[in-house]
XYZ file of N, CA, C and O in Angstrom:
468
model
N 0.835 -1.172 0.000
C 0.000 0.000 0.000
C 0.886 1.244 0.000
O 1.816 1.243 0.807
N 0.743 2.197 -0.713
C 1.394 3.100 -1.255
C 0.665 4.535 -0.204
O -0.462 5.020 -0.106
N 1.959 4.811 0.416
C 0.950 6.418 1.212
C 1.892 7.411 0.324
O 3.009 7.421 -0.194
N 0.824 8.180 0.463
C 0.509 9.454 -0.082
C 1.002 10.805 1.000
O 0.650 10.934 2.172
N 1.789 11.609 0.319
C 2.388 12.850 1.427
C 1.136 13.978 0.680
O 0.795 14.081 -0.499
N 0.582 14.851 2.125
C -0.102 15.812 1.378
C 0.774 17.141 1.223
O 0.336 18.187 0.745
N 1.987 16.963 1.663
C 2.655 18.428 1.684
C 3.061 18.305 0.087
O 3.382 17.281 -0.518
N 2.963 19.500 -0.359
C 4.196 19.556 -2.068
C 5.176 19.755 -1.483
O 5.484 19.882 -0.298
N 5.760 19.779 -2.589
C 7.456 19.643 -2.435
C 7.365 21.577 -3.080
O 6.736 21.957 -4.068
N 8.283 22.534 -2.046
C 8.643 23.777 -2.417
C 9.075 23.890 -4.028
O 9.560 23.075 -4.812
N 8.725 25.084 -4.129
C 9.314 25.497 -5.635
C 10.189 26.174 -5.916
O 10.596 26.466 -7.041
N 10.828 26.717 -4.195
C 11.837 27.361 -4.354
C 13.138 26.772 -3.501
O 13.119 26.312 -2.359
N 13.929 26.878 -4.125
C 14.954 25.747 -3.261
C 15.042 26.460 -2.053
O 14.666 27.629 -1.964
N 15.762 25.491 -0.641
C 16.157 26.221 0.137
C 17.440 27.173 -0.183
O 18.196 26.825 -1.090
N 17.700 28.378 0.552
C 18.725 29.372 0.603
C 19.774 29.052 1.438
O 19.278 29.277 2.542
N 20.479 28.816 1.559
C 21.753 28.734 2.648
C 21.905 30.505 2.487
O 21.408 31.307 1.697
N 23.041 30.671 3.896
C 23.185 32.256 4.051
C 25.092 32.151 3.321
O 25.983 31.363 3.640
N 25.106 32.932 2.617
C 26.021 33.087 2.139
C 27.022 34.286 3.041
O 26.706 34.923 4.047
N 28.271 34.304 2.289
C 29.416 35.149 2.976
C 28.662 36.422 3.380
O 28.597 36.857 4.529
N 27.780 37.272 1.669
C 27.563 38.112 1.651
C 26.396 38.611 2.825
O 26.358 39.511 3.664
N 25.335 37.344 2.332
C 24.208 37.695 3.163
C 24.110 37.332 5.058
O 23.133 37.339 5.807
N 25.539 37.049 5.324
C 25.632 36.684 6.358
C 26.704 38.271 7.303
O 26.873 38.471 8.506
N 27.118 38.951 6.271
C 27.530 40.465 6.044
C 26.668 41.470 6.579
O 26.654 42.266 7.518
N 25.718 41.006 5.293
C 24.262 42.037 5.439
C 23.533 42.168 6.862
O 23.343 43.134 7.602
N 23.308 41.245 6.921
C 22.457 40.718 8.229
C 23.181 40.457 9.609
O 22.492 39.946 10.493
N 24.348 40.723 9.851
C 24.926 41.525 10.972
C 25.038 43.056 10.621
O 24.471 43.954 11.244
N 25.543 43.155 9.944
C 25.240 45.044 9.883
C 24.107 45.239 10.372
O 24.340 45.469 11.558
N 22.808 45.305 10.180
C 21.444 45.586 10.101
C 20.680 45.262 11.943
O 19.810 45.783 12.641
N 21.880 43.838 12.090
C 21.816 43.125 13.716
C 22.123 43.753 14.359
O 21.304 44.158 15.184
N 23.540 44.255 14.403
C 24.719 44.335 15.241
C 25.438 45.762 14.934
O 25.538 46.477 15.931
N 25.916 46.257 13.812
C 26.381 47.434 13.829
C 25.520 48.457 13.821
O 25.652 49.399 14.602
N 24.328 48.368 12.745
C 23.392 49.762 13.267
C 22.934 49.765 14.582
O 23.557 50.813 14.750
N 22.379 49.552 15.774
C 21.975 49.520 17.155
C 23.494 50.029 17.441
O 23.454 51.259 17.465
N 24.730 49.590 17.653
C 25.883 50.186 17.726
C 26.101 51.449 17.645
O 26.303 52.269 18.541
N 26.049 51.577 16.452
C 26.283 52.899 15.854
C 25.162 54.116 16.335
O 25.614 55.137 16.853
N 23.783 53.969 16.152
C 22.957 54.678 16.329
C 22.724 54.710 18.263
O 21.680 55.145 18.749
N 23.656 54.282 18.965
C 23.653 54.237 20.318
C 24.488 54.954 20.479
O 24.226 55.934 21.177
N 25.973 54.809 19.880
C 26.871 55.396 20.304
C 26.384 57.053 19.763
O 26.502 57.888 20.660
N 25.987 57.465 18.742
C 26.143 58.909 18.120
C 24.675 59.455 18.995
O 24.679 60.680 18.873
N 23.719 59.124 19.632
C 23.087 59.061 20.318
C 24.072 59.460 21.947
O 23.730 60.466 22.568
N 24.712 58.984 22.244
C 26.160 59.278 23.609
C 26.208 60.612 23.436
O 25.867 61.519 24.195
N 26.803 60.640 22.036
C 28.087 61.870 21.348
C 27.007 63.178 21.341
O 27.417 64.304 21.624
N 25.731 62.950 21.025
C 24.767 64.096 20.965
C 24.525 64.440 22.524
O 24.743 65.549 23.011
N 24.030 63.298 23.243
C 24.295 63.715 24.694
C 24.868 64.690 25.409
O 24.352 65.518 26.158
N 26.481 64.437 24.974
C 27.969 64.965 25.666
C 28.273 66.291 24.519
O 29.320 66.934 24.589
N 27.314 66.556 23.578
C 27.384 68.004 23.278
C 26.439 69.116 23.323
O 26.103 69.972 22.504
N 26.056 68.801 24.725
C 25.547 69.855 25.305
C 24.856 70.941 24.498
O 25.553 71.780 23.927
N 23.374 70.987 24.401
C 22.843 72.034 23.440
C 23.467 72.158 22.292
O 23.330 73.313 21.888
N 24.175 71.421 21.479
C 24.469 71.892 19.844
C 22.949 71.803 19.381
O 22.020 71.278 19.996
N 22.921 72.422 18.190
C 21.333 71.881 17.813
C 21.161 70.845 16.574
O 20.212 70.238 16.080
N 22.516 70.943 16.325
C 23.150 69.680 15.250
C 24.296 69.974 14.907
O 24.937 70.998 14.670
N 24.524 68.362 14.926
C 25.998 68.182 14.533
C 26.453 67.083 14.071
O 25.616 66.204 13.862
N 28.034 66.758 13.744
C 28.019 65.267 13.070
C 27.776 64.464 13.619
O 27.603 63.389 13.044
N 27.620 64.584 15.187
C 26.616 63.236 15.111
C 25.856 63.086 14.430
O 25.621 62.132 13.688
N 25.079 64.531 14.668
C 23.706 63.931 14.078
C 23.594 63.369 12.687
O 22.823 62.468 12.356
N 24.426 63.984 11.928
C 24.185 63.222 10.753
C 24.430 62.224 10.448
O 23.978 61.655 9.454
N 25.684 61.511 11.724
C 25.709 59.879 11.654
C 24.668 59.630 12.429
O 24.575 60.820 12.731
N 23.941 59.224 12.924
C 22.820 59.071 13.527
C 21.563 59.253 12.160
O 20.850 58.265 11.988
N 21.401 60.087 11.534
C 20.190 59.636 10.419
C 20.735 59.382 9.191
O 19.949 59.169 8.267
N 21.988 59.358 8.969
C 22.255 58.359 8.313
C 22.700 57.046 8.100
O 22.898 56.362 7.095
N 22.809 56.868 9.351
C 22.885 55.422 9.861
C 21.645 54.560 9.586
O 21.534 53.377 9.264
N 20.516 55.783 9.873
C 19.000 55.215 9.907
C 18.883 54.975 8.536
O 18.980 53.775 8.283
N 18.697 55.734 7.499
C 18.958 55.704 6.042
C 19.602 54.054 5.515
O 19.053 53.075 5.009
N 20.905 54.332 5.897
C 21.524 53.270 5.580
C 21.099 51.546 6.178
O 21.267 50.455 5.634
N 20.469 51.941 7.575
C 20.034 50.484 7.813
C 18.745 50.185 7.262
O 18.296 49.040 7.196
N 18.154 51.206 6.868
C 17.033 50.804 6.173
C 17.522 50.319 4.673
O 17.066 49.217 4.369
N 18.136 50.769 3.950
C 18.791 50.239 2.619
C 19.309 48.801 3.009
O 18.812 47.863 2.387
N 20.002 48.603 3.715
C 20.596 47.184 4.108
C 19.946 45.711 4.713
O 20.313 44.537 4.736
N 18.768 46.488 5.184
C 17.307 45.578 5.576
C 17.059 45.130 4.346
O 17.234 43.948 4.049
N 16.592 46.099 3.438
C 15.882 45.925 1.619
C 16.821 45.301 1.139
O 16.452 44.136 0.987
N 17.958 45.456 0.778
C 19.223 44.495 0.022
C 19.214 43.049 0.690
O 19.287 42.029 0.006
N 19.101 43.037 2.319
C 18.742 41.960 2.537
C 17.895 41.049 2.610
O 18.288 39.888 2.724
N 16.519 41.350 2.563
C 15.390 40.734 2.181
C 15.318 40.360 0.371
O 15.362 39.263 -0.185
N 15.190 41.786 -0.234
C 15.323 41.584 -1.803
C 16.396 40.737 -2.422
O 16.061 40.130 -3.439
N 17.939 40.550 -1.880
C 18.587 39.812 -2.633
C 19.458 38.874 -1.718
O 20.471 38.332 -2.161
N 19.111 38.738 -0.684
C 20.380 37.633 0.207
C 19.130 36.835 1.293
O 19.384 36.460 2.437
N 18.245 36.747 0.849
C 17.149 35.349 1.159
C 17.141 35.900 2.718
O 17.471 35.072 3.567
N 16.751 37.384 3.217
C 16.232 37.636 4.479
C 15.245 37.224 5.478
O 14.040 37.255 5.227
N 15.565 36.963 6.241
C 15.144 36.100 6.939
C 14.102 37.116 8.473
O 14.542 38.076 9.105
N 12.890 36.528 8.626
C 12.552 37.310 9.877
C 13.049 36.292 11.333
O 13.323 35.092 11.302
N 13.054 37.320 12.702
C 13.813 36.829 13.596
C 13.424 35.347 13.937
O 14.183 34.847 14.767
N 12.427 34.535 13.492
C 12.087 33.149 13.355
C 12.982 32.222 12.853
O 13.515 31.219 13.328
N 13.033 32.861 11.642
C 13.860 32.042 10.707
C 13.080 31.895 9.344
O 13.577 31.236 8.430
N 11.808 32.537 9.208
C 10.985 32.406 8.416
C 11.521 33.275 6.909
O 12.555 33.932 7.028
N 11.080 33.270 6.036
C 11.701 34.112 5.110
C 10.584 35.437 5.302
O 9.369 35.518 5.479
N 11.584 36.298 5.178
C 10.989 37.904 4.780
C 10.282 38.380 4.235
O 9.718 37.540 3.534
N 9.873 39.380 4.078
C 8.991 39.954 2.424
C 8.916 41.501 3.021
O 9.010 41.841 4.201
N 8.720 42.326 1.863
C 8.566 43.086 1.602
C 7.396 44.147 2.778
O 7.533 45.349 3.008
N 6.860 43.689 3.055
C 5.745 43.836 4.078
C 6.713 43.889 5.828
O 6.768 44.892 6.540
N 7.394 42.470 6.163
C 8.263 43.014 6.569
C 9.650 43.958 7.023
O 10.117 44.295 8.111
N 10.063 44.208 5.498
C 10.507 45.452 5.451
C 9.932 47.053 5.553
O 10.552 48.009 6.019
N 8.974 47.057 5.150
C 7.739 48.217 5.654
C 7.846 48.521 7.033
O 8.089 49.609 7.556
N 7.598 47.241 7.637
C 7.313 47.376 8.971
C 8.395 47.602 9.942
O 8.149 47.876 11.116
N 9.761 47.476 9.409
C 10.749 47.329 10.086
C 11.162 48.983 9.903
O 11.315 49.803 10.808
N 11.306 49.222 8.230
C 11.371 50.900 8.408
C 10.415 51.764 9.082
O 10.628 52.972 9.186
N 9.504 51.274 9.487
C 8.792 52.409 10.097
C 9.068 52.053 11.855
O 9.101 52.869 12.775
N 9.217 50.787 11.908
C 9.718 51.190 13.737
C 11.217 51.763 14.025
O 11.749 52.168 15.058
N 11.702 51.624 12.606
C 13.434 52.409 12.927
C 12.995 53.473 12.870
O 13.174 53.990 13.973
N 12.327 54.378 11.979
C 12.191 55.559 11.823
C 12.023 56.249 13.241
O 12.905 56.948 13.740
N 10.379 55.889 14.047
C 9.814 56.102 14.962
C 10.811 56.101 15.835
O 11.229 57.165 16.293
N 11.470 54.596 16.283
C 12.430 54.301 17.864
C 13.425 55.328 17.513
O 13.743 55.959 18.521
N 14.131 55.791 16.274
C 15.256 56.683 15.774
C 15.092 58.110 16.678
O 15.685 58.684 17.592
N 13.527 58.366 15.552
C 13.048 59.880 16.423
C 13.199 60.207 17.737
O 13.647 61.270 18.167
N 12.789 59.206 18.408
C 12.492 59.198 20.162
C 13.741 58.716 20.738
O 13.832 58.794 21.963
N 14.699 58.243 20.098
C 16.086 57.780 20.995
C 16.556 59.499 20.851
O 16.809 60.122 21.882
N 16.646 60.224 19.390
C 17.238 61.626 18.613
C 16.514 62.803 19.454
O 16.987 63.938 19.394
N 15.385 62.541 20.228
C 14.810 63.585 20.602
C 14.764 63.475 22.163
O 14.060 64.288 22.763
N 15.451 62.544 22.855
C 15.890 61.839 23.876
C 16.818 62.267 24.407
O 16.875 62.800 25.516
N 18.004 61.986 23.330
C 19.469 62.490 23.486
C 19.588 64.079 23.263
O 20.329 64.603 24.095
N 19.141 64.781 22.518
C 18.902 66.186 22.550
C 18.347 66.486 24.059
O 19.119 67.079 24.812
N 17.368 66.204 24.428
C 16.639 66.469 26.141
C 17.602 66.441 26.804
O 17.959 67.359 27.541
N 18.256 65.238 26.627
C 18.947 64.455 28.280
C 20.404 65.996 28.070
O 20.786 66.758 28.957
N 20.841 65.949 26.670
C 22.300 66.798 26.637
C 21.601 68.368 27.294
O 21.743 68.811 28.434
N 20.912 68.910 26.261
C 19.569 70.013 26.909
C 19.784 70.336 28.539
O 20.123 71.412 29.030
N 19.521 69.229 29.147
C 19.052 69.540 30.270
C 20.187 69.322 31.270
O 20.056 69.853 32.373
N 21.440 68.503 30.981
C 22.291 68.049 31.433
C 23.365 69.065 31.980
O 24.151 69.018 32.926
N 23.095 69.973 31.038
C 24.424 71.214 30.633
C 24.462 72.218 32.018
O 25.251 73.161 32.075
């Protein structure tokens, strides 16, 4: 007697994480939160500037991890924190809580330096 599987067989092979996409996806992990913490410090410890290079490492950090999310979902088989694969929808959603948590860490660190002085 012959059994029958009801699952299909995928149409898309599995992805292994490659050099690159294993690149991508620590940057996006590990160096932006880094980066956007530390220049977040640096705005702190300059006391009332009303901008400065931090700041512009700080939103462009944001910029850039949002580009590096999309490169990683769109071309290095991105993965959500499951393990599930990504999409586009999750990238939406991910730029808009960087944006938001960005604002409120940026308008945080301005207060705390602000008030510190």
């Amino acid at each position: 007697m012959a059994t029958h599987s009801n699952s299909k067989p995928s149409s898309t092979p599995p992805t292994g994480l490659t050099g690159s996409g294993c690149l991508i996806r620590m940057l996006w992990l590990l160096a932006v939160p880094a980066v956007l913490l530390l220049s977040a410090a640096v705005i702190v410890q300059q006391h009332r500037k009303p901008f400065s290079a931090a700041d512009a490492v700080f939103f462009g950090t944001v910029v850039l991890a949002a580009v590096i999310r999309y490169l990683d979902i769109r071309f290095f088989g991105g993965a959500t924190e499951t393990g599930d694969p990504a999409t586009m929808r999750h990238w939406r959603r991910y730029a808009i809580l960087l944006i938001l948590v960005s604002l409120i860490v940026w308008a945080a660190a301005h207060a705390v330096g602000h008030y510190t002085a």
